[in-house]
Amino acid sequence: MRNPGEFNDSALPLFGSDNTPAEPLLNAPLPSYIKDHRARLRSRFMSGGANAIPDYELLELILFRSIPRRDVKPVAYALLKAFDDDFNRIISADPLRLAEVEGVGPAVISDLKIFEAAAQRMTRSKVMQRNIISSWDALLDYCHVTMSHRETEQFRVLYLDTKNTLIADEAQAQGTVDHVPVYPREVAKRALELNASALILVHNHPSGDPTPSEADIQMTKQIEMALNALGITLHDHLIIGDDTELSLRASNYI
């Protein structure tokens, strides 16, 4: 078995090899058409930035690390086809779904998940330990990066202190494509453990439509009642869609 640590072209020992056809021998030179294409693409990206290249080429740049000795264009196109030409859905996809795509193996999945984690961490750093009310746009950006392209519902709770500073951001529950179980008592219990003074609820609609269901509204009201009994404020419940979001507070649902 080839040792991943011997990859050249910036491959790292952290990643295993892909479940794809065998690559050329390590002592064989990289085919010039692949080498030249990679050099041109990297140069174009560095000179023009992300706006200078389409999604499939941005995917290629990521895949260069994962698949250092072969043409990655077929894998990039296969990923886009599998996820409806949506770059964000590819990055945020479940590893098991990614593994179903031809040419995608452990190394590709690892790099995609690292890319996703980096994007989330960058947006998260703009809201953690900051006043959420005055950083609302940054909060919405973070919610969209983290949740808008998930294929199943996720329910998150943002816990705030007396100055509306975000002290914790936790995924309370995971669900299916159209439902996520939420228990008001658990939300309230965790708020007490963190000594939180206020909360913001967030969940996504994989359908892309942020319009709240009757279950969403009733669940929000139940949580608000539980929090009110403890002297904790519910600022809002945000529902994240593909390209937009809905505030239950601003829309007068609560």
Short mmCIF file of C-alpha atoms in Angstrom, two decimals:
data_model
loop_
_atom_site.label_atom_id
_atom_site.label_comp_id
_atom_site.label_asym_id
_atom_site.label_seq_id
_atom_site.Cartn_x
_atom_site.Cartn_y
_atom_site.Cartn_z
CA MET A 1 0.00 0.00 0.00
CA ARG A 2 1.28 3.47 -0.87
CA ASN A 3 2.17 5.68 2.07
CA PRO A 4 0.08 8.89 1.84
CA GLY A 5 2.90 10.73 3.50
CA GLU A 6 4.98 10.26 0.33
CA PHE A 7 2.59 12.26 -1.84
CA ASN A 8 4.14 15.27 -3.44
CA ASP A 9 2.21 18.30 -4.73
CA SER A 10 1.44 19.35 -1.11
CA ALA A 11 -0.33 16.14 -0.01
CA LEU A 12 -0.25 15.67 3.75
CA PRO A 13 0.19 12.47 5.76
CA LEU A 14 -3.02 13.31 7.61
CA PHE A 15 -5.13 12.00 4.75
CA GLY A 16 -5.58 8.48 3.43
CA SER A 17 -5.77 7.59 -0.21
CA ASP A 18 -8.99 7.74 -2.20
CA ASN A 19 -11.10 4.79 -3.30
CA THR A 20 -10.28 5.59 -6.89
CA PRO A 21 -8.15 3.93 -9.59
CA ALA A 22 -4.47 3.59 -8.85
CA GLU A 23 -2.35 6.66 -9.52
CA PRO A 24 0.90 6.69 -11.48
CA LEU A 25 4.03 5.47 -9.75
CA LEU A 26 5.46 8.02 -7.36
CA ASN A 27 8.74 8.26 -9.28
CA ALA A 28 6.91 8.97 -12.53
CA PRO A 29 6.73 12.65 -13.51
CA LEU A 30 3.36 14.37 -13.27
CA PRO A 31 1.88 14.53 -16.80
CA SER A 32 2.60 17.95 -18.25
CA TYR A 33 -1.04 18.66 -19.10
CA ILE A 34 -2.00 18.16 -15.45
CA LYS A 35 1.01 20.03 -14.10
CA ASP A 36 0.50 22.99 -16.45
CA HIS A 37 -3.25 23.13 -15.78
CA ARG A 38 -2.72 23.20 -12.03
CA ALA A 39 -0.09 25.93 -12.33
CA ARG A 40 -2.34 28.07 -14.53
CA LEU A 41 -5.35 27.61 -12.28
CA ARG A 42 -3.43 28.45 -9.13
CA SER A 43 -1.94 31.52 -10.80
CA ARG A 44 -5.36 32.71 -11.98
CA PHE A 45 -6.79 32.23 -8.51
CA MET A 46 -3.95 34.09 -6.81
CA SER A 47 -4.13 37.01 -9.24
CA GLY A 48 -7.92 37.31 -9.51
CA GLY A 49 -9.27 35.70 -6.36
CA ALA A 50 -12.34 33.52 -6.06
CA ASN A 51 -14.36 35.75 -8.39
CA ALA A 52 -11.99 34.88 -11.23
CA ILE A 53 -12.91 31.20 -11.30
CA PRO A 54 -16.18 29.23 -11.47
CA ASP A 55 -17.26 26.73 -8.83
CA TYR A 56 -15.89 23.66 -10.59
CA GLU A 57 -12.42 25.20 -10.70
CA LEU A 58 -12.58 26.19 -7.04
CA LEU A 59 -13.41 22.56 -6.33
CA GLU A 60 -10.43 21.52 -8.43
CA LEU A 61 -8.15 23.68 -6.29
CA ILE A 62 -9.36 21.88 -3.18
CA LEU A 63 -9.04 18.49 -4.86
CA PHE A 64 -5.44 19.13 -5.94
CA ARG A 65 -4.42 18.34 -2.36
CA SER A 66 -6.57 15.24 -2.06
CA ILE A 67 -5.72 13.74 -5.46
CA PRO A 68 -2.20 14.89 -6.26
CA ARG A 69 -1.34 12.64 -9.21
CA ARG A 70 -4.40 12.63 -11.43
CA ASP A 71 -6.80 14.90 -13.30
CA VAL A 72 -9.39 16.05 -10.76
CA LYS A 73 -11.81 17.67 -13.20
CA PRO A 74 -14.03 14.56 -13.52
CA VAL A 75 -14.39 14.39 -9.73
CA ALA A 76 -15.27 18.10 -9.51
CA TYR A 77 -17.97 17.69 -12.16
CA ALA A 78 -19.29 14.53 -10.49
CA LEU A 79 -19.64 16.39 -7.18
CA LEU A 80 -21.48 19.29 -8.78
CA LYS A 81 -23.84 16.92 -10.59
CA ALA A 82 -24.57 14.99 -7.39
CA PHE A 83 -25.37 18.15 -5.43
CA ASP A 84 -27.34 20.14 -8.02
CA ASP A 85 -24.45 22.44 -8.99
CA ASP A 86 -24.41 23.87 -5.46
CA PHE A 87 -20.87 24.39 -4.16
CA ASN A 88 -22.07 25.07 -0.63
CA ARG A 89 -24.07 21.83 -0.50
CA ILE A 90 -20.97 19.91 -1.52
CA ILE A 91 -18.87 21.46 1.24
CA SER A 92 -21.52 20.91 3.91
CA ALA A 93 -22.68 17.47 2.75
CA ASP A 94 -22.66 14.48 5.06
CA PRO A 95 -19.52 12.36 4.54
CA LEU A 96 -21.65 9.31 3.74
CA ARG A 97 -23.36 11.23 0.93
CA LEU A 98 -20.02 12.44 -0.39
CA ALA A 99 -18.67 8.89 -0.41
CA GLU A 100 -21.43 7.88 -2.83
CA VAL A 101 -19.93 10.11 -5.54
CA GLU A 102 -17.59 8.33 -7.96
CA GLY A 103 -13.97 9.28 -7.34
CA VAL A 104 -14.57 10.57 -3.82
CA GLY A 105 -12.74 8.76 -1.06
CA PRO A 106 -11.41 9.50 2.45
CA ALA A 107 -8.83 12.08 1.37
CA VAL A 108 -11.36 14.13 -0.61
CA ILE A 109 -13.92 13.96 2.19
CA SER A 110 -11.31 15.03 4.76
CA ASP A 111 -10.27 18.06 2.74
CA LEU A 112 -13.85 19.12 2.06
CA LYS A 113 -14.71 18.86 5.76
CA ILE A 114 -11.59 20.87 6.69
CA PHE A 115 -12.62 23.53 4.19
CA GLU A 116 -16.10 23.59 5.73
CA ALA A 117 -14.71 23.83 9.27
CA ALA A 118 -12.43 26.71 8.28
CA ALA A 119 -15.31 28.65 6.74
CA GLN A 120 -17.47 28.11 9.81
CA ARG A 121 -14.69 29.09 12.18
CA MET A 122 -14.01 32.31 10.31
CA THR A 123 -17.64 33.44 10.47
CA ARG A 124 -18.04 32.17 14.05
CA SER A 125 -15.10 34.28 15.23
CA LYS A 126 -17.03 37.38 14.23
CA VAL A 127 -19.86 36.66 16.66
CA MET A 128 -18.36 34.80 19.63
CA GLN A 129 -17.80 36.98 22.71
CA ARG A 130 -19.46 39.93 20.97
CA ASN A 131 -22.72 41.76 21.44
CA ILE A 132 -25.06 39.85 19.17
CA ILE A 133 -27.62 42.63 18.79
CA SER A 134 -25.00 45.00 17.38
CA SER A 135 -23.43 42.21 15.27
CA TRP A 136 -26.69 40.99 13.72
CA ASP A 137 -25.44 40.82 10.13
CA ALA A 138 -22.39 38.81 11.22
CA LEU A 139 -24.70 36.47 13.11
CA LEU A 140 -26.85 35.91 10.03
CA ASP A 141 -23.74 35.21 7.94
CA TYR A 142 -22.61 32.64 10.48
CA CYS A 143 -26.02 30.96 10.56
CA HIS A 144 -26.14 30.70 6.78
CA VAL A 145 -22.60 29.31 6.48
CA THR A 146 -23.29 26.79 9.22
CA MET A 147 -26.84 25.72 8.44
CA SER A 148 -28.40 26.90 5.18
CA HIS A 149 -27.16 24.05 3.00
CA ARG A 150 -27.68 21.18 5.38
CA GLU A 151 -29.86 18.38 4.01
CA THR A 152 -31.49 17.73 7.40
CA GLU A 153 -32.86 20.07 10.03
CA GLN A 154 -30.63 21.23 12.85
CA PHE A 155 -31.72 23.18 15.90
CA ARG A 156 -29.16 25.46 17.54
CA VAL A 157 -29.36 27.64 20.62
CA LEU A 158 -27.31 30.80 21.08
CA TYR A 159 -26.84 31.62 24.76
CA LEU A 160 -26.25 35.24 25.75
CA ASP A 161 -25.17 36.97 28.94
CA THR A 162 -26.61 40.14 30.47
CA LYS A 163 -24.79 42.27 27.87
CA ASN A 164 -26.16 40.18 24.98
CA THR A 165 -22.69 38.76 24.41
CA LEU A 166 -22.67 35.31 22.87
CA ILE A 167 -21.25 32.91 25.45
CA ALA A 168 -22.20 29.59 23.84
CA ASP A 169 -23.48 28.28 20.54
CA GLU A 170 -24.71 24.71 20.71
CA ALA A 171 -26.50 22.29 18.42
CA GLN A 172 -29.39 21.13 20.57
CA ALA A 173 -30.80 18.53 18.19
CA GLN A 174 -30.50 16.98 14.73
CA GLY A 175 -33.49 15.84 12.71
CA THR A 176 -34.78 14.70 9.36
CA VAL A 177 -35.44 16.67 6.19
CA ASP A 178 -38.56 18.26 7.69
CA HIS A 179 -38.51 17.73 11.44
CA VAL A 180 -36.22 18.15 14.40
CA PRO A 181 -37.17 17.16 17.97
CA VAL A 182 -36.83 19.99 20.47
CA TYR A 183 -37.49 19.80 24.21
CA PRO A 184 -38.19 23.14 25.94
CA ARG A 185 -37.12 21.74 29.30
CA GLU A 186 -33.68 20.82 27.96
CA VAL A 187 -33.23 24.27 26.43
CA ALA A 188 -34.16 25.95 29.72
CA LYS A 189 -31.99 23.56 31.74
CA ARG A 190 -28.94 24.31 29.61
CA ALA A 191 -29.56 28.06 29.90
CA LEU A 192 -29.44 27.74 33.68
CA GLU A 193 -26.23 25.70 33.52
CA LEU A 194 -24.58 28.44 31.47
CA ASN A 195 -26.05 31.23 33.57
CA ALA A 196 -27.48 32.71 30.38
CA SER A 197 -29.73 35.77 30.52
CA ALA A 198 -31.12 35.52 27.00
CA LEU A 199 -31.38 33.11 24.06
CA ILE A 200 -31.72 33.12 20.31
CA LEU A 201 -33.09 29.99 18.68
CA VAL A 202 -31.97 29.03 15.17
CA HIS A 203 -32.94 26.20 12.90
CA ASN A 204 -32.80 25.55 9.17
CA HIS A 205 -35.35 24.44 6.61
CA PRO A 206 -33.66 22.12 4.08
CA SER A 207 -36.44 22.96 1.62
CA GLY A 208 -34.94 26.44 1.39
CA ASP A 209 -38.22 28.13 2.38
CA PRO A 210 -37.89 29.77 5.83
CA THR A 211 -41.64 30.12 6.34
CA PRO A 212 -42.40 28.72 9.81
CA SER A 213 -44.70 25.76 10.26
CA GLU A 214 -47.35 25.72 12.95
CA ALA A 215 -45.12 23.29 14.86
CA ASP A 216 -42.26 25.80 14.67
CA ILE A 217 -44.46 28.54 16.13
CA GLN A 218 -45.91 26.41 18.91
CA MET A 219 -42.50 25.04 19.89
CA THR A 220 -41.13 28.57 20.09
CA LYS A 221 -43.97 29.69 22.32
CA GLN A 222 -43.44 26.70 24.62
CA ILE A 223 -39.74 27.50 24.97
CA GLU A 224 -40.51 31.16 25.60
CA MET A 225 -42.95 30.22 28.37
CA ALA A 226 -40.35 27.94 29.99
CA LEU A 227 -37.72 30.68 29.83
CA ASN A 228 -40.04 33.40 31.14
CA ALA A 229 -40.67 31.32 34.26
CA LEU A 230 -36.91 31.44 34.89
CA GLY A 231 -36.46 35.13 34.10
CA ILE A 232 -34.62 34.39 30.85
CA THR A 233 -35.41 36.34 27.69
CA LEU A 234 -36.03 34.80 24.29
CA HIS A 235 -34.84 37.42 21.82
CA ASP A 236 -35.79 35.63 18.62
CA HIS A 237 -36.14 32.44 16.66
CA LEU A 238 -34.44 32.53 13.26
CA ILE A 239 -35.33 30.11 10.49
CA ILE A 240 -32.58 29.79 7.90
CA GLY A 241 -33.43 29.11 4.26
CA ASP A 242 -31.16 28.78 1.24
CA ASP A 243 -30.67 32.47 0.50
CA THR A 244 -32.70 34.21 3.15
CA GLU A 245 -33.89 33.91 6.72
CA LEU A 246 -37.02 34.68 8.72
CA SER A 247 -37.25 36.20 12.19
CA LEU A 248 -40.27 34.97 14.11
CA ARG A 249 -40.05 38.07 16.31
CA ALA A 250 -39.90 40.51 13.40
CA SER A 251 -42.71 38.65 11.64
CA ASN A 252 -44.91 38.86 14.75
CA TYR A 253 -45.20 35.11 15.20
CA ILE A 254 -44.06 35.53 18.79
#
